[in-house]
Coordinates of C-alpha atoms (C1' of nucleotides) in Angstrom, one line a residue:
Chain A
X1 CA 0.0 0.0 0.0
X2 CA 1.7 3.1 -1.1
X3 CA 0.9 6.5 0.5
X4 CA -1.9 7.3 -1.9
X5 CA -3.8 4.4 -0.8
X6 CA -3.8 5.1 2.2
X7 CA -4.8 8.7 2.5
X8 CA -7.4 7.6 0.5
X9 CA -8.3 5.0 3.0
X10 CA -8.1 8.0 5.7
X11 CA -10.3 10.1 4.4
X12 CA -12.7 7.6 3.6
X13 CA -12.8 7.2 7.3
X14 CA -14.0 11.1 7.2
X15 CA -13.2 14.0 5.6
X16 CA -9.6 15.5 6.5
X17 CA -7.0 18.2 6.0
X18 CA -3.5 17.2 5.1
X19 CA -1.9 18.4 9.3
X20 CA -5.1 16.0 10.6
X21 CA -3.4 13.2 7.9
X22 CA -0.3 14.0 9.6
X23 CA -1.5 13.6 13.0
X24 CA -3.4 10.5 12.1
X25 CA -0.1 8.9 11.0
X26 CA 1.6 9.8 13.8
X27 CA -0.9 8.3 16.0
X28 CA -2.3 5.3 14.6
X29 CA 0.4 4.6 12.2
X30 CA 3.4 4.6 14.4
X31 CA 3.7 0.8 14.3
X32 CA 3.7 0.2 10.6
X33 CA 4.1 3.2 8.8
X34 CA 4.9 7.2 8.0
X35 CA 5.1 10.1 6.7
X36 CA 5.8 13.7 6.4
X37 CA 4.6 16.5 5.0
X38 CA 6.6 16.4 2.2
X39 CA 5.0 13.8 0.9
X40 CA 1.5 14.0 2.1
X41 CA 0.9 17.2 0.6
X42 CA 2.0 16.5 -3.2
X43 CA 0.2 13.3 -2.6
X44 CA -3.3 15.1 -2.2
X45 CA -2.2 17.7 -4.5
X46 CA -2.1 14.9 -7.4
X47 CA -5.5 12.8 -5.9
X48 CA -6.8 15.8 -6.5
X49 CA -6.3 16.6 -10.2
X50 CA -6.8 13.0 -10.5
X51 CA -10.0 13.6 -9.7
X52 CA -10.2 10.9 -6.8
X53 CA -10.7 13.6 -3.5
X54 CA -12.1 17.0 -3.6
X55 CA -11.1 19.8 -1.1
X56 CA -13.3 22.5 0.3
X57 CA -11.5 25.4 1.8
X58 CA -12.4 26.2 5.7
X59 CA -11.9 30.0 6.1
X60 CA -10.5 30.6 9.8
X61 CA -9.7 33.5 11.3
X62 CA -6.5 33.9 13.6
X63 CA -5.5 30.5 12.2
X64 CA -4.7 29.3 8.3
X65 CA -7.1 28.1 6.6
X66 CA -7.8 24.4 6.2
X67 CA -8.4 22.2 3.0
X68 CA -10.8 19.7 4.3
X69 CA -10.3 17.1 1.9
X70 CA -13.4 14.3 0.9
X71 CA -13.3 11.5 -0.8
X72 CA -14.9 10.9 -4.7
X73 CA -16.9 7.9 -5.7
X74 CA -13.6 7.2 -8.3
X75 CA -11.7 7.6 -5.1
X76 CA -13.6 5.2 -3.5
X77 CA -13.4 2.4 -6.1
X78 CA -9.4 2.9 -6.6
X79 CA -9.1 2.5 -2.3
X80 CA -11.5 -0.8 -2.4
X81 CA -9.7 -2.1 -5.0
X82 CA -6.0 -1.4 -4.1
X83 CA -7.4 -2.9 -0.7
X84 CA -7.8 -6.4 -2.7
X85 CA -3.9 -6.2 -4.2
X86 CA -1.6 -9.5 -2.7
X87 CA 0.7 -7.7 -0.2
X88 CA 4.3 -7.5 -0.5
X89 CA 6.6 -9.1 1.9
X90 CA 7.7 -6.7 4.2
X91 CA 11.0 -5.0 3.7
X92 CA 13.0 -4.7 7.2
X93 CA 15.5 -1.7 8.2
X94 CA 16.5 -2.4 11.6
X95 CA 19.7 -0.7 12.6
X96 CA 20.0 -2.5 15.8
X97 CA 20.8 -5.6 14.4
X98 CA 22.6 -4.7 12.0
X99 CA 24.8 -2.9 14.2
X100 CA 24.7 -5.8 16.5
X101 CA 25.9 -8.1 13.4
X102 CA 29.4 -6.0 13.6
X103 CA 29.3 -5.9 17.5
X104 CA 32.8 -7.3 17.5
X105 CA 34.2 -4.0 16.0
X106 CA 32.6 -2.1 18.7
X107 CA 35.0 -1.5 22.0
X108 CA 33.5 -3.4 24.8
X109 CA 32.8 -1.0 26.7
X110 CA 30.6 0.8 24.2
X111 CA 28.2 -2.5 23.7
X112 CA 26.1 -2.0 26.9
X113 CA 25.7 1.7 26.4
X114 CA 24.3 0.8 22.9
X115 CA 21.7 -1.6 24.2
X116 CA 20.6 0.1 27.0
X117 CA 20.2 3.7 24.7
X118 CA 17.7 1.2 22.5
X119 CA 15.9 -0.2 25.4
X120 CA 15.3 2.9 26.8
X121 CA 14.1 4.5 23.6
X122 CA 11.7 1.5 22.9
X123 CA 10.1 1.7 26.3
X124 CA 9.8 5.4 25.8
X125 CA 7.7 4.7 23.0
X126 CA 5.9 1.5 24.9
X127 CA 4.7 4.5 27.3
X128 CA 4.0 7.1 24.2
X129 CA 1.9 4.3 22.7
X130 CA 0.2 3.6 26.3
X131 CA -0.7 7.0 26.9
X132 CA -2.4 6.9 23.0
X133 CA -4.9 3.9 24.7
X134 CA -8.0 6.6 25.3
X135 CA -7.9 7.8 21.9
X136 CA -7.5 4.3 20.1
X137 CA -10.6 3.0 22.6
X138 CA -12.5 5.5 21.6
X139 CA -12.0 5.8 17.8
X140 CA -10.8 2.8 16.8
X141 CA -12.9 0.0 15.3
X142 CA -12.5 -4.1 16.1
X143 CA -9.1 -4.6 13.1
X144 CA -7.7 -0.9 14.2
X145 CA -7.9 -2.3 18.1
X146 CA -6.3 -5.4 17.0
X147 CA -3.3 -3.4 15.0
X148 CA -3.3 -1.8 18.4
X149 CA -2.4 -4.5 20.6
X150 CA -0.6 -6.3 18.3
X151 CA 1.9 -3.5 18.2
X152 CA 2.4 -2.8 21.7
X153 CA 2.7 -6.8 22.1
X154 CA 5.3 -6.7 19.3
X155 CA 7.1 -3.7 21.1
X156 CA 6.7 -5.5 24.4
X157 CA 8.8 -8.7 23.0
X158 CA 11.2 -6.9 21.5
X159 CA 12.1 -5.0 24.6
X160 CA 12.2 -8.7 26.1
X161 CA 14.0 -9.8 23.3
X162 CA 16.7 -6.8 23.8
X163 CA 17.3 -7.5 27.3
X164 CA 17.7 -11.0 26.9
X165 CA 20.8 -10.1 24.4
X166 CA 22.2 -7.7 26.8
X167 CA 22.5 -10.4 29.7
X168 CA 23.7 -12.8 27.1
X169 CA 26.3 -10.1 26.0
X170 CA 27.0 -8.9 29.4
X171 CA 28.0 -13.0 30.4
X172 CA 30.3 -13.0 27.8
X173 CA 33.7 -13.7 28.0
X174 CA 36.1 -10.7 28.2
X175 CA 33.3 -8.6 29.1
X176 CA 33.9 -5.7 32.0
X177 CA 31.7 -5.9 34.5
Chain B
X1 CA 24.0 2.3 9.3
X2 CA 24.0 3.3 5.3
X3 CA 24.5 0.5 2.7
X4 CA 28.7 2.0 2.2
X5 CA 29.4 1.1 6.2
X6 CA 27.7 -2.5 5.7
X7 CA 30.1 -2.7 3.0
X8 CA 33.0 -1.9 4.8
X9 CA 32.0 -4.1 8.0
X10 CA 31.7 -7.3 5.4
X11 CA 34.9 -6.7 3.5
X12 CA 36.6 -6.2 7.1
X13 CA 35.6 -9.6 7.7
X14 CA 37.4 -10.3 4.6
X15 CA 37.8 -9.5 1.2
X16 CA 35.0 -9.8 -0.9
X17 CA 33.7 -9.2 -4.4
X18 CA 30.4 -7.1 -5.2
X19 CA 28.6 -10.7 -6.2
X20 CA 29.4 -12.4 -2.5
X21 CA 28.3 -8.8 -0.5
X22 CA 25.0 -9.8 -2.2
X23 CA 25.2 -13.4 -1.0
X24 CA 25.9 -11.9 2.4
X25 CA 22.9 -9.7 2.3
X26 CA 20.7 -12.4 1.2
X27 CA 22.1 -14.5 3.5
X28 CA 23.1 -13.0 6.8
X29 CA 21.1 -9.9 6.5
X30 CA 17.8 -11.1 5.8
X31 CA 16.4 -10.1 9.5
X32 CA 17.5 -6.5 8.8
X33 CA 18.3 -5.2 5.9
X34 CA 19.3 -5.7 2.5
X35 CA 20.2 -4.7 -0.9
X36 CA 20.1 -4.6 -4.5
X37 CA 23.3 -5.0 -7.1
X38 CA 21.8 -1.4 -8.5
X39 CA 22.9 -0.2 -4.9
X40 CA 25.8 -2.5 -4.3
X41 CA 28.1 -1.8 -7.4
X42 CA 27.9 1.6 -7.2
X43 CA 28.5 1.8 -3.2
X44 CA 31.7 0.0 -4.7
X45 CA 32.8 2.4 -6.6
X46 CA 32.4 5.5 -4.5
X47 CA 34.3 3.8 -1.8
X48 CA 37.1 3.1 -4.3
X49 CA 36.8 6.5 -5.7
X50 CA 37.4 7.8 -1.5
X51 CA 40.5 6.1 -0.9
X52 CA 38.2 3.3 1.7
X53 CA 38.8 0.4 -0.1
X54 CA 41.3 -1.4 -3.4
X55 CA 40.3 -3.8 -5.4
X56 CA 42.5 -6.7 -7.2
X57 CA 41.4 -8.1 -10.3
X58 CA 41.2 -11.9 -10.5
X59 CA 40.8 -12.9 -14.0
X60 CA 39.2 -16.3 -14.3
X61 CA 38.9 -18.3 -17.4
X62 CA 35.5 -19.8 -18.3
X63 CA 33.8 -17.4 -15.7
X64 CA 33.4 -13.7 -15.5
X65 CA 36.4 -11.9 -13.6
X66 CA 36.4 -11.2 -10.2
X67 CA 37.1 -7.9 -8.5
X68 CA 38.1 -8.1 -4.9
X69 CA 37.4 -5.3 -2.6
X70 CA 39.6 -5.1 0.0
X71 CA 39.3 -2.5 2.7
X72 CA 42.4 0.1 3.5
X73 CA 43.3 1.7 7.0
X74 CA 41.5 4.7 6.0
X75 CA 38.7 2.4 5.2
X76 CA 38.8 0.8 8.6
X77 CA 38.3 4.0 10.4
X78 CA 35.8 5.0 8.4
X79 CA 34.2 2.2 9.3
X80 CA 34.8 1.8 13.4
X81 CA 33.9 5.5 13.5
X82 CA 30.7 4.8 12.2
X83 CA 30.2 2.0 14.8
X84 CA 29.6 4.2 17.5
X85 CA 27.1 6.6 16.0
X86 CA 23.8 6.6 18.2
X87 CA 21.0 4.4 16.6
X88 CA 18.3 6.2 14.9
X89 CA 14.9 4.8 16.2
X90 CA 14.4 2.0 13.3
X91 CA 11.6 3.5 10.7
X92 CA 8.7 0.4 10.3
X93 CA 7.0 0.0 6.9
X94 CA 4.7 -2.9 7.7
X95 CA 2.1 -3.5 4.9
X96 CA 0.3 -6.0 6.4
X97 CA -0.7 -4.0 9.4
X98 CA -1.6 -1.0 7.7
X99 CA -3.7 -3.5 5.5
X100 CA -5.3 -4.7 8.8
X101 CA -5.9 -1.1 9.5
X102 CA -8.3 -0.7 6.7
X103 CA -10.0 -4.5 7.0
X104 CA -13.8 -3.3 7.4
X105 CA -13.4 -2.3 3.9
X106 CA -12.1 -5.6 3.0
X107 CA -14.5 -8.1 1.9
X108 CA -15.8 -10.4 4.4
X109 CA -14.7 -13.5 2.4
X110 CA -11.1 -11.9 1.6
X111 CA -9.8 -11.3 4.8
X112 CA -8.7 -14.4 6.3
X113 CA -7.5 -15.0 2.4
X114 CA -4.7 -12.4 3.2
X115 CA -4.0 -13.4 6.5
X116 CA -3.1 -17.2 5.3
X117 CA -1.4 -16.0 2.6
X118 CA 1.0 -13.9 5.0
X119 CA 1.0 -16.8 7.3
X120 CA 2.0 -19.1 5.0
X121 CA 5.1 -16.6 3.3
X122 CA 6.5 -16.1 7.2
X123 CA 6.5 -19.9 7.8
X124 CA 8.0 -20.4 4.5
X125 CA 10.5 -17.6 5.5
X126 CA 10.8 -19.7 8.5
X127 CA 12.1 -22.7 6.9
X128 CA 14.9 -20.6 4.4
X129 CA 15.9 -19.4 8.1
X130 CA 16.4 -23.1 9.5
X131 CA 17.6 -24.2 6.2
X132 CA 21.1 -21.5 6.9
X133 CA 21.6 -23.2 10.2
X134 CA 24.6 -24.7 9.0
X135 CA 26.1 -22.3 7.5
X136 CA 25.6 -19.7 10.2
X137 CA 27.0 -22.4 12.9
X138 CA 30.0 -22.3 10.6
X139 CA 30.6 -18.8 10.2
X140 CA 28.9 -16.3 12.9
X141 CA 30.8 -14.7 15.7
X142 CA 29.2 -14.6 19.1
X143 CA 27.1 -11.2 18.0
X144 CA 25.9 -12.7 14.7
X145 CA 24.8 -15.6 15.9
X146 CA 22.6 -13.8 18.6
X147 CA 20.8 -11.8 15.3
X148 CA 20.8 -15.0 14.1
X149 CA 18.6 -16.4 17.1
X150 CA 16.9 -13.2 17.6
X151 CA 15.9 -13.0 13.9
X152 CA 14.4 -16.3 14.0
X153 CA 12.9 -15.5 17.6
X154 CA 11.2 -12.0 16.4
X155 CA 9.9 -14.4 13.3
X156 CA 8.1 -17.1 15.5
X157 CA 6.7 -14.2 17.7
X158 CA 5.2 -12.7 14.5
X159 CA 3.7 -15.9 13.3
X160 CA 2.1 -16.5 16.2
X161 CA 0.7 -13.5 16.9
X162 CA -0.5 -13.4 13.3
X163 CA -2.2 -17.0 14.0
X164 CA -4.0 -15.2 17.2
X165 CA -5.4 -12.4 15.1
X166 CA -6.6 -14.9 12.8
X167 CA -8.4 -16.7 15.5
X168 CA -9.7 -13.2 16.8
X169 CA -10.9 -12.3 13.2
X170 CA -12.8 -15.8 12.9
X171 CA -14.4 -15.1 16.1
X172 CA -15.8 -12.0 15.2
X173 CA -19.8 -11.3 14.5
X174 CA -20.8 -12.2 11.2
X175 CA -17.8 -13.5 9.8
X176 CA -18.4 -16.4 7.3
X177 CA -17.4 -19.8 8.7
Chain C
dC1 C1' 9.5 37.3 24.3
dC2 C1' 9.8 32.7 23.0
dG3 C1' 8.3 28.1 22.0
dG4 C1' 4.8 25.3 20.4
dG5 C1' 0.6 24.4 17.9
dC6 C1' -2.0 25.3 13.8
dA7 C1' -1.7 25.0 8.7
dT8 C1' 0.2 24.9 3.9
dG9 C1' 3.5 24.0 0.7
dT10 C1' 8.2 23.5 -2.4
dA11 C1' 13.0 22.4 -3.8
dA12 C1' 17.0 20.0 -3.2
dT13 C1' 18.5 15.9 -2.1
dC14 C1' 19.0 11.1 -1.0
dT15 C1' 18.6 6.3 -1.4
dG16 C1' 17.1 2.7 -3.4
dT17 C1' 14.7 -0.5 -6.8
dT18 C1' 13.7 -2.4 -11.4
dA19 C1' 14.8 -3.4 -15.8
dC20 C1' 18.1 -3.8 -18.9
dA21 C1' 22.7 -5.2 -21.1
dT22 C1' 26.4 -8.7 -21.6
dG23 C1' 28.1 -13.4 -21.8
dA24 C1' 30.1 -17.9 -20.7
dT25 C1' 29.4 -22.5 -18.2
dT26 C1' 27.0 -26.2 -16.1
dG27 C1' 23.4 -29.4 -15.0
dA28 C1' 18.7 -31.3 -15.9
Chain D
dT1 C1' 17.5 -26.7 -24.9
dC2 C1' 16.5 -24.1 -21.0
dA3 C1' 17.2 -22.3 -16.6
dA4 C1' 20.4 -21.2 -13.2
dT5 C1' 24.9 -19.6 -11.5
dC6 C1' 28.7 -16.7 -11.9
dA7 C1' 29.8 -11.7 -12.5
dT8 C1' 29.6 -6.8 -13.5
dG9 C1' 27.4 -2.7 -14.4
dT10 C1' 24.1 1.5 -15.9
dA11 C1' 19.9 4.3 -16.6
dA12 C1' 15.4 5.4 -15.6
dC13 C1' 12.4 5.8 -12.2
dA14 C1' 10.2 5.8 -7.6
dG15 C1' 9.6 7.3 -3.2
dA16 C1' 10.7 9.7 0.6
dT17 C1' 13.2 13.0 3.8
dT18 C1' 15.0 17.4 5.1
dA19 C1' 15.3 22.0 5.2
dC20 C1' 13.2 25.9 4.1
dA21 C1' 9.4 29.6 3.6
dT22 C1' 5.3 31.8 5.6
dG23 C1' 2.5 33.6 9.4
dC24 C1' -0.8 34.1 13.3
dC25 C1' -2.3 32.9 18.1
dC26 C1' -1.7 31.5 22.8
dG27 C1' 0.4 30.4 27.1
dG28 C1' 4.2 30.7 30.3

DNA sequence: CCGGGCATGTAATCTGTTACATGATTGA
DNA sequence: TCAATCATGTAACAGATTACATGCCCGG
């Protein structure tokens, strides 16, 4: 699903500005996806003249106005279909690991510091993603939930999974303390 | 960690030709990253081009000749330098969750479709995993062989909890079957 | 007075993939 | 004879990020 799909599948869900797309992503997406502005606005800019959204311009006064974008009935058909595509396999980036790969290259004493940096980042977001539990309760529906939980429980096993490896690394041979 | 410091890590190992770096991604990196010879052959070159690496030219009859990379001390630090650069939080791109996302406007009969089909490419995955056993046995350090483990761990996990969704999705109100 | 939120947008840049081009050998 | 393996490489394209530009309001 590229980017396009899934604004489309956004404002399907109701009608949206390009900062509430934004927002959304950052919220809901933050387990499985992204984006920035950069690419969120050219993307509407080009649903648009392909006739798949239209925008209606909110006039506001003391803030900028808004393009509330809504979805077309060629819109529409394009999302359900791209919804019926066979999916991809999933491409992974995961610097940890591939740091942890060349660990041997990095001076012992720098390992732990490296670990412990990433566990404390992940259970920064574990709390981020806790605190984001009202909003998902009350706006999610029943596969949104389940993307929900299945993130956090994915997050949760990785922190395991991370701290398992540092007490592996830390009974190592060689290792200072 | 960019594609030209993943170089330099595997021809620190030891010398290697642009061909086996793709063996190694395929191979070693499949958890975590990976690449394509369109991103390979030219990281080669660049790193000639700095000074990071040489090359020796073995020409073979029959086959194609052979150039092998080698990495020089300017190369090396390159390298270690880049080893302890803090991690950047790891960016996700999961299409099957964002999928899942959007499953109320997936037809009823369709969804459990995808799910198996996803199932069914992780446990396949699974298997090419169990299959390099032998050959990571041979040839990780310590470090690798915990991505190894890890890899294969994070895999299982995701099957699983794939297999749970699927049972929750079944369960659901007016799901056929 | 300053930082953050609201709100839109572009240009330069980066990074990577896909498809193509070449070409011999080996095994089914 | 056909596909796969070995082996290198480029050009076109895709997709995205970052930094910048603009500008007002509000709270501390």
């Amino acid at each position: 699903m590229d980017i396009k799909h899934i604004i489309l599948g956004m404002i399907e869900i109701k009608p949206m500005t390009g900062y509430e797309i934004k927002q959304l992503f950052d919220k809901s997406f933050t387990f499985f996806s992204g984006a920035s502005y950069g690419s969120i606005y050219p993307a509407l800019k080009k649903l648009e003249e392909n006739g798949l959204i239209t925008l209606t311009l909110e006039v506001q006064d003391g803030k900028p106005n808004r393009k509330i974008y809504t979805i077309k009935e060629k819109g529409r058909a394009v999302y359900l279909e791209s919804l019926l595509t066979p999916l991809k396999p999933t491409k992974l980036k995961n610097d940890l690991l591939t740091r942890l790969f060349f660990f041997s290259n990095v001076p012992e004493g720098k390992r732990l510091q490296l670990i412990d940096e990433q566990i404390e980042m992940m259970e920064k977001k574990h709390g981020f993603l806790q605190e984001l539990e009202p909003f998902v309760l009350e706006s999610a529906d029943e596969f949104q939930l389940l993307c929900y939980q299945y993130g956090i429980d994915l997050l949760i096993r990785n922190i395991i999974g991370m701290k398992s490896i540092k007490q592996k690394i830390r009974n190592l041979p060689g290792q200072g303390k």
